[in-house]
Amino acid sequence: DGGITQSPKYLFRKEGQNVTLSCEQNLNHDAMYWYRQDPGQGLRLIYYSQIVNDFQKGDIAEGYSVSREKKESFPLTVTSAQKNPTAFYLCASSTDRGTGELFFGEGSRLTVL
Amino acid sequence: AQSVAQPEDQVNVAEGNPLTVKCTYSVSGNPYLFWYVQYPNRGLQFLLKYITGDNLVKGSYGFEAEFNKSQTSFHLKKPSALVSDSALYFCAVRDHLLRHMDTGRRALTFGSGTRLQVQP
């Protein structure tokens, strides 16, 4: 079945450590996205990529980094520069058409101790 | 810029009664509008979308939404609520003009979410 796989589902890290969240899709979608979800704030866009080897900052990119070396993969690194990294992180993908809906993974919950 | 507002943090309804979850939007061009549902600790599931055409859009699980251009609204509705409909609902928008002004920016902008509680 086609879909988006995020891993790990739960992650605990000490303050000051970098962590990388994995996102893989087999939907053959060109576009991929990372959103952050905090209670009461909805989803906020971190980074997005419309094509391999290209990505753009979203609304809250500070303290995060991404890469897009393969069409199927869009990993997100939460660096030590991110001041408040504890959150639920959602990866999504879509066709490159403006009318296409986003397909989401199951999310990764990061807790920084 | 594109934005969306969900004015109610929570909506309570009795099972069997009709439900409405409100959404208003702001865009420069024409809107592409979406509704998603999220269950606890899960990703978002797509319910329905409005792109063009008929103002009443039907989607998954018996949900529908009505596009109202004059009121810039896209309210989610269901004629008869089920306890299993209890979840977090998100409205989202994409401005079709962004395709031409900024070809890199086709991400959706989401509202803050509305928690739907259906009582037995």
Tab-separated table of C-alpha atoms in Angstrom:
chain	number	residue	atom	x	y	z
A	1	ASP	CA	0.000	0.000	0.000
A	2	GLY	CA	1.207	3.500	-0.786
A	3	GLY	CA	1.761	5.891	2.033
A	4	ILE	CA	4.073	7.927	4.206
A	5	THR	CA	6.174	6.384	6.948
A	6	GLN	CA	7.568	8.440	9.790
A	7	SER	CA	10.015	7.121	12.355
A	8	PRO	CA	10.470	6.951	15.216
A	9	LYS	CA	6.963	7.454	16.577
A	10	TYR	CA	8.277	8.508	19.999
A	11	LEU	CA	11.678	10.012	20.721
A	12	PHE	CA	13.247	11.266	23.922
A	13	ARG	CA	16.403	13.344	23.864
A	14	LYS	CA	18.478	15.397	26.234
A	15	GLU	CA	18.708	19.133	25.810
A	16	GLY	CA	21.498	20.171	23.425
A	17	GLN	CA	21.396	17.038	21.275
A	18	ASN	CA	20.540	17.041	17.588
A	19	VAL	CA	17.895	14.554	16.485
A	20	THR	CA	16.817	13.419	13.026
A	21	LEU	CA	13.267	12.396	12.172
A	22	SER	CA	12.773	10.148	9.191
A	23	CYS	CA	10.072	10.548	6.524
A	24	GLU	CA	9.713	8.188	3.559
A	25	GLN	CA	6.953	8.103	0.934
A	26	ASN	CA	6.148	5.658	-1.851
A	27	LEU	CA	3.368	7.711	-3.431
A	28	ASN	CA	5.665	9.089	-6.152
A	29	HIS	CA	4.867	12.618	-4.978
A	30	ASP	CA	7.163	15.454	-5.922
A	31	ALA	CA	6.328	17.724	-2.978
A	32	MET	CA	7.070	16.976	0.674
A	33	TYR	CA	6.494	19.019	3.825
A	34	TRP	CA	7.288	19.134	7.524
A	35	TYR	CA	4.817	20.623	9.973
A	36	ARG	CA	5.039	21.113	13.715
A	37	GLN	CA	1.942	20.715	15.893
A	38	ASP	CA	1.586	22.258	19.343
A	39	PRO	CA	-1.600	22.163	21.441
A	40	GLY	CA	-3.984	24.954	20.508
A	41	GLN	CA	-1.804	26.250	17.682
A	42	GLY	CA	-2.683	24.013	14.794
A	43	LEU	CA	0.013	23.066	12.315
A	44	ARG	CA	2.911	25.337	11.426
A	45	LEU	CA	5.104	24.815	8.363
A	46	ILE	CA	8.797	24.169	9.029
A	47	TYR	CA	10.231	23.277	5.614
A	48	TYR	CA	8.938	22.122	2.258
A	49	SER	CA	10.442	20.698	-0.907
A	50	GLN	CA	8.904	20.783	-4.363
A	51	ILE	CA	11.613	18.718	-6.033
A	52	VAL	CA	14.735	16.679	-5.304
A	53	ASN	CA	17.774	18.713	-4.181
A	54	ASP	CA	15.653	21.769	-3.513
A	55	PHE	CA	13.838	22.908	-0.382
A	56	GLN	CA	12.456	26.123	1.064
A	57	LYS	CA	11.997	27.509	4.566
A	58	GLY	CA	8.512	27.653	5.965
A	59	ASP	CA	7.216	29.883	8.738
A	60	ILE	CA	9.265	28.436	11.622
A	61	ALA	CA	12.495	27.082	10.079
A	62	GLU	CA	14.904	28.414	12.718
A	63	GLY	CA	16.649	25.583	14.543
A	64	TYR	CA	15.718	22.973	11.933
A	65	SER	CA	17.426	21.572	8.837
A	66	VAL	CA	16.352	19.227	6.038
A	67	SER	CA	17.720	17.452	2.988
A	68	ARG	CA	16.069	16.054	-0.143
A	69	GLU	CA	18.577	13.765	-1.831
A	70	LYS	CA	15.951	11.298	-3.011
A	71	LYS	CA	12.377	11.786	-4.144
A	72	GLU	CA	11.150	9.327	-1.522
A	73	SER	CA	12.912	10.783	1.493
A	74	PHE	CA	12.755	14.089	3.386
A	75	PRO	CA	14.466	13.812	6.815
A	76	LEU	CA	14.188	16.612	9.371
A	77	THR	CA	16.962	17.412	11.856
A	78	VAL	CA	16.008	19.240	15.022
A	79	THR	CA	19.179	20.998	16.097
A	80	SER	CA	20.286	22.221	19.492
A	81	ALA	CA	19.514	25.762	18.268
A	82	GLN	CA	15.772	25.035	18.391
A	83	LYS	CA	14.696	26.651	21.654
A	84	ASN	CA	11.551	24.648	22.290
A	85	PRO	CA	11.748	21.373	20.348
A	86	THR	CA	9.210	19.329	22.297
A	87	ALA	CA	6.305	18.876	19.871
A	88	PHE	CA	4.479	16.532	17.515
A	89	TYR	CA	6.083	16.548	14.059
A	90	LEU	CA	4.117	15.674	10.933
A	91	CYS	CA	5.475	14.891	7.499
A	92	ALA	CA	3.283	15.167	4.415
A	93	SER	CA	3.496	14.833	0.666
A	94	SER	CA	1.421	15.878	-2.322
A	95	THR	CA	1.417	15.993	-6.084
A	96	ASP	CA	2.839	19.193	-7.469
A	97	ARG	CA	-0.580	20.346	-8.633
A	98	GLY	CA	-1.958	23.246	-6.642
A	99	THR	CA	-5.258	21.434	-6.222
A	100	GLY	CA	-3.763	18.353	-4.593
A	101	GLU	CA	-4.444	17.477	-1.005
A	102	LEU	CA	-1.659	16.579	1.420
A	103	PHE	CA	-1.151	13.019	2.597
A	104	PHE	CA	0.208	12.775	6.130
A	105	GLY	CA	2.339	10.309	8.023
A	106	GLU	CA	1.441	9.164	11.541
A	107	GLY	CA	3.716	11.691	13.202
A	108	SER	CA	6.730	11.660	15.502
A	109	ARG	CA	6.460	12.915	19.074
A	110	LEU	CA	9.721	14.431	20.288
A	111	THR	CA	10.224	15.106	23.979
A	112	VAL	CA	13.318	16.930	25.139
A	113	LEU	CA	14.204	16.254	28.754
B	1	ALA	CA	-0.971	35.971	2.293
B	2	GLN	CA	-3.344	33.162	3.082
B	3	SER	CA	-4.949	32.461	6.426
B	4	VAL	CA	-7.750	30.448	7.954
B	5	ALA	CA	-9.674	30.821	11.203
B	6	GLN	CA	-11.597	28.257	13.209
B	7	PRO	CA	-13.479	30.339	15.778
B	8	GLU	CA	-14.511	27.484	18.077
B	9	ASP	CA	-11.967	25.558	20.136
B	10	GLN	CA	-14.585	22.905	20.912
B	11	VAL	CA	-17.988	21.875	19.630
B	12	ASN	CA	-20.268	19.620	21.663
B	13	VAL	CA	-23.171	17.771	20.070
B	14	ALA	CA	-25.408	14.862	21.015
B	15	GLU	CA	-25.253	11.683	18.978
B	16	GLY	CA	-27.804	11.730	16.180
B	17	ASN	CA	-27.954	15.519	16.003
B	18	PRO	CA	-26.537	17.527	13.107
B	19	LEU	CA	-23.092	19.035	13.573
B	20	THR	CA	-21.340	22.074	12.149
B	21	VAL	CA	-17.670	23.006	12.514
B	22	LYS	CA	-16.935	26.533	11.351
B	23	CYS	CA	-14.106	27.795	9.142
B	24	THR	CA	-13.429	31.160	7.524
B	25	TYR	CA	-10.536	31.984	5.220
B	26	SER	CA	-8.613	34.871	3.696
B	27	VAL	CA	-6.774	34.736	0.355
B	28	SER	CA	-5.802	37.132	-2.417
B	29	GLY	CA	-7.037	34.960	-5.266
B	30	ASN	CA	-9.421	32.029	-5.357
B	31	PRO	CA	-9.225	29.548	-2.488
B	32	TYR	CA	-8.559	25.857	-2.531
B	33	LEU	CA	-10.124	24.622	0.729
B	34	PHE	CA	-9.609	21.386	2.644
B	35	TRP	CA	-10.890	19.634	5.757
B	36	TYR	CA	-8.868	17.093	7.732
B	37	VAL	CA	-9.588	14.991	10.829
B	38	GLN	CA	-7.051	13.905	13.452
B	39	TYR	CA	-7.446	11.194	16.072
B	40	PRO	CA	-5.205	11.204	19.186
B	41	ASN	CA	-1.497	10.707	18.422
B	42	ARG	CA	-2.212	10.083	14.756
B	43	GLY	CA	-1.573	11.926	11.514
B	44	LEU	CA	-4.203	13.961	9.688
B	45	GLN	CA	-6.708	12.224	7.441
B	46	PHE	CA	-8.155	14.001	4.426
B	47	LEU	CA	-11.958	14.421	4.477
B	48	LEU	CA	-12.845	16.631	1.520
B	49	LYS	CA	-11.805	19.584	-0.599
B	50	TYR	CA	-13.285	22.427	-2.611
B	51	ILE	CA	-11.470	23.476	-5.754
B	52	THR	CA	-14.180	24.802	-8.056
B	53	GLY	CA	-17.740	24.053	-9.120
B	54	ASP	CA	-20.598	23.014	-6.861
B	55	ASN	CA	-20.541	24.883	-3.539
B	56	LEU	CA	-21.609	21.779	-1.605
B	57	VAL	CA	-18.816	19.245	-1.414
B	58	LYS	CA	-19.319	15.703	-0.161
B	59	GLY	CA	-16.520	13.772	1.471
B	60	SER	CA	-15.604	10.765	3.555
B	61	TYR	CA	-17.621	9.315	6.476
B	62	GLY	CA	-20.797	11.243	5.565
B	63	PHE	CA	-19.231	14.684	5.978
B	64	GLU	CA	-19.934	17.577	3.657
B	65	ALA	CA	-18.897	21.218	3.498
B	66	GLU	CA	-20.438	24.301	1.992
B	67	PHE	CA	-18.326	26.916	0.255
B	68	ASN	CA	-19.687	30.447	0.636
B	69	LYS	CA	-17.644	32.993	-1.283
B	70	SER	CA	-19.495	36.091	-0.010
B	71	GLN	CA	-18.942	35.054	3.608
B	72	THR	CA	-15.487	33.557	2.922
B	73	SER	CA	-16.531	30.449	4.799
B	74	PHE	CA	-16.202	26.699	4.386
B	75	HIS	CA	-18.143	25.107	7.241
B	76	LEU	CA	-18.002	21.348	7.794
B	77	LYS	CA	-21.341	19.593	8.356
B	78	LYS	CA	-22.827	16.205	9.021
B	79	PRO	CA	-26.571	15.491	9.251
B	80	SER	CA	-26.298	12.967	12.096
B	81	ALA	CA	-23.287	12.830	14.431
B	82	LEU	CA	-21.736	9.604	15.703
B	83	VAL	CA	-19.718	9.144	18.890
B	84	SER	CA	-16.880	7.917	16.661
B	85	ASP	CA	-16.787	11.357	14.978
B	86	SER	CA	-15.221	12.757	18.155
B	87	ALA	CA	-11.815	14.042	17.071
B	88	LEU	CA	-9.839	17.168	16.176
B	89	TYR	CA	-10.828	18.827	12.906
B	90	PHE	CA	-8.649	21.140	10.832
B	91	CYS	CA	-9.578	23.467	8.019
B	92	ALA	CA	-6.836	24.438	5.546
B	93	VAL	CA	-6.463	26.801	2.601
B	94	ARG	CA	-4.197	27.335	-0.348
B	95	ASP	CA	-4.403	30.478	-2.482
B	96	HIS	CA	-4.451	29.490	-6.154
B	97	LEU	CA	-2.568	32.700	-7.005
B	98	LEU	CA	0.472	31.443	-5.097
B	99	ARG	CA	1.050	28.967	-7.882
B	100	HIS	CA	2.029	31.822	-10.137
B	101	MET	CA	3.489	34.359	-7.736
B	102	ASP	CA	5.663	31.942	-5.840
B	103	THR	CA	5.967	28.563	-7.483
B	104	GLY	CA	7.709	27.162	-4.440
B	105	ARG	CA	4.938	27.859	-2.001
B	106	ARG	CA	2.125	25.384	-2.396
B	107	ALA	CA	1.939	24.328	1.228
B	108	LEU	CA	-1.404	24.482	2.992
B	109	THR	CA	-2.100	26.946	5.793
B	110	PHE	CA	-4.031	25.308	8.619
B	111	GLY	CA	-6.443	26.648	11.203
B	112	SER	CA	-5.880	26.077	14.904
B	113	GLY	CA	-8.291	23.146	14.987
B	114	THR	CA	-11.696	22.456	16.548
B	115	ARG	CA	-12.261	19.595	18.930
B	116	LEU	CA	-15.562	17.847	18.261
B	117	GLN	CA	-17.097	15.988	21.174
B	118	VAL	CA	-20.135	13.821	20.416
B	119	GLN	CA	-21.997	12.670	23.501
B	120	PRO	CA	-23.880	9.345	23.526
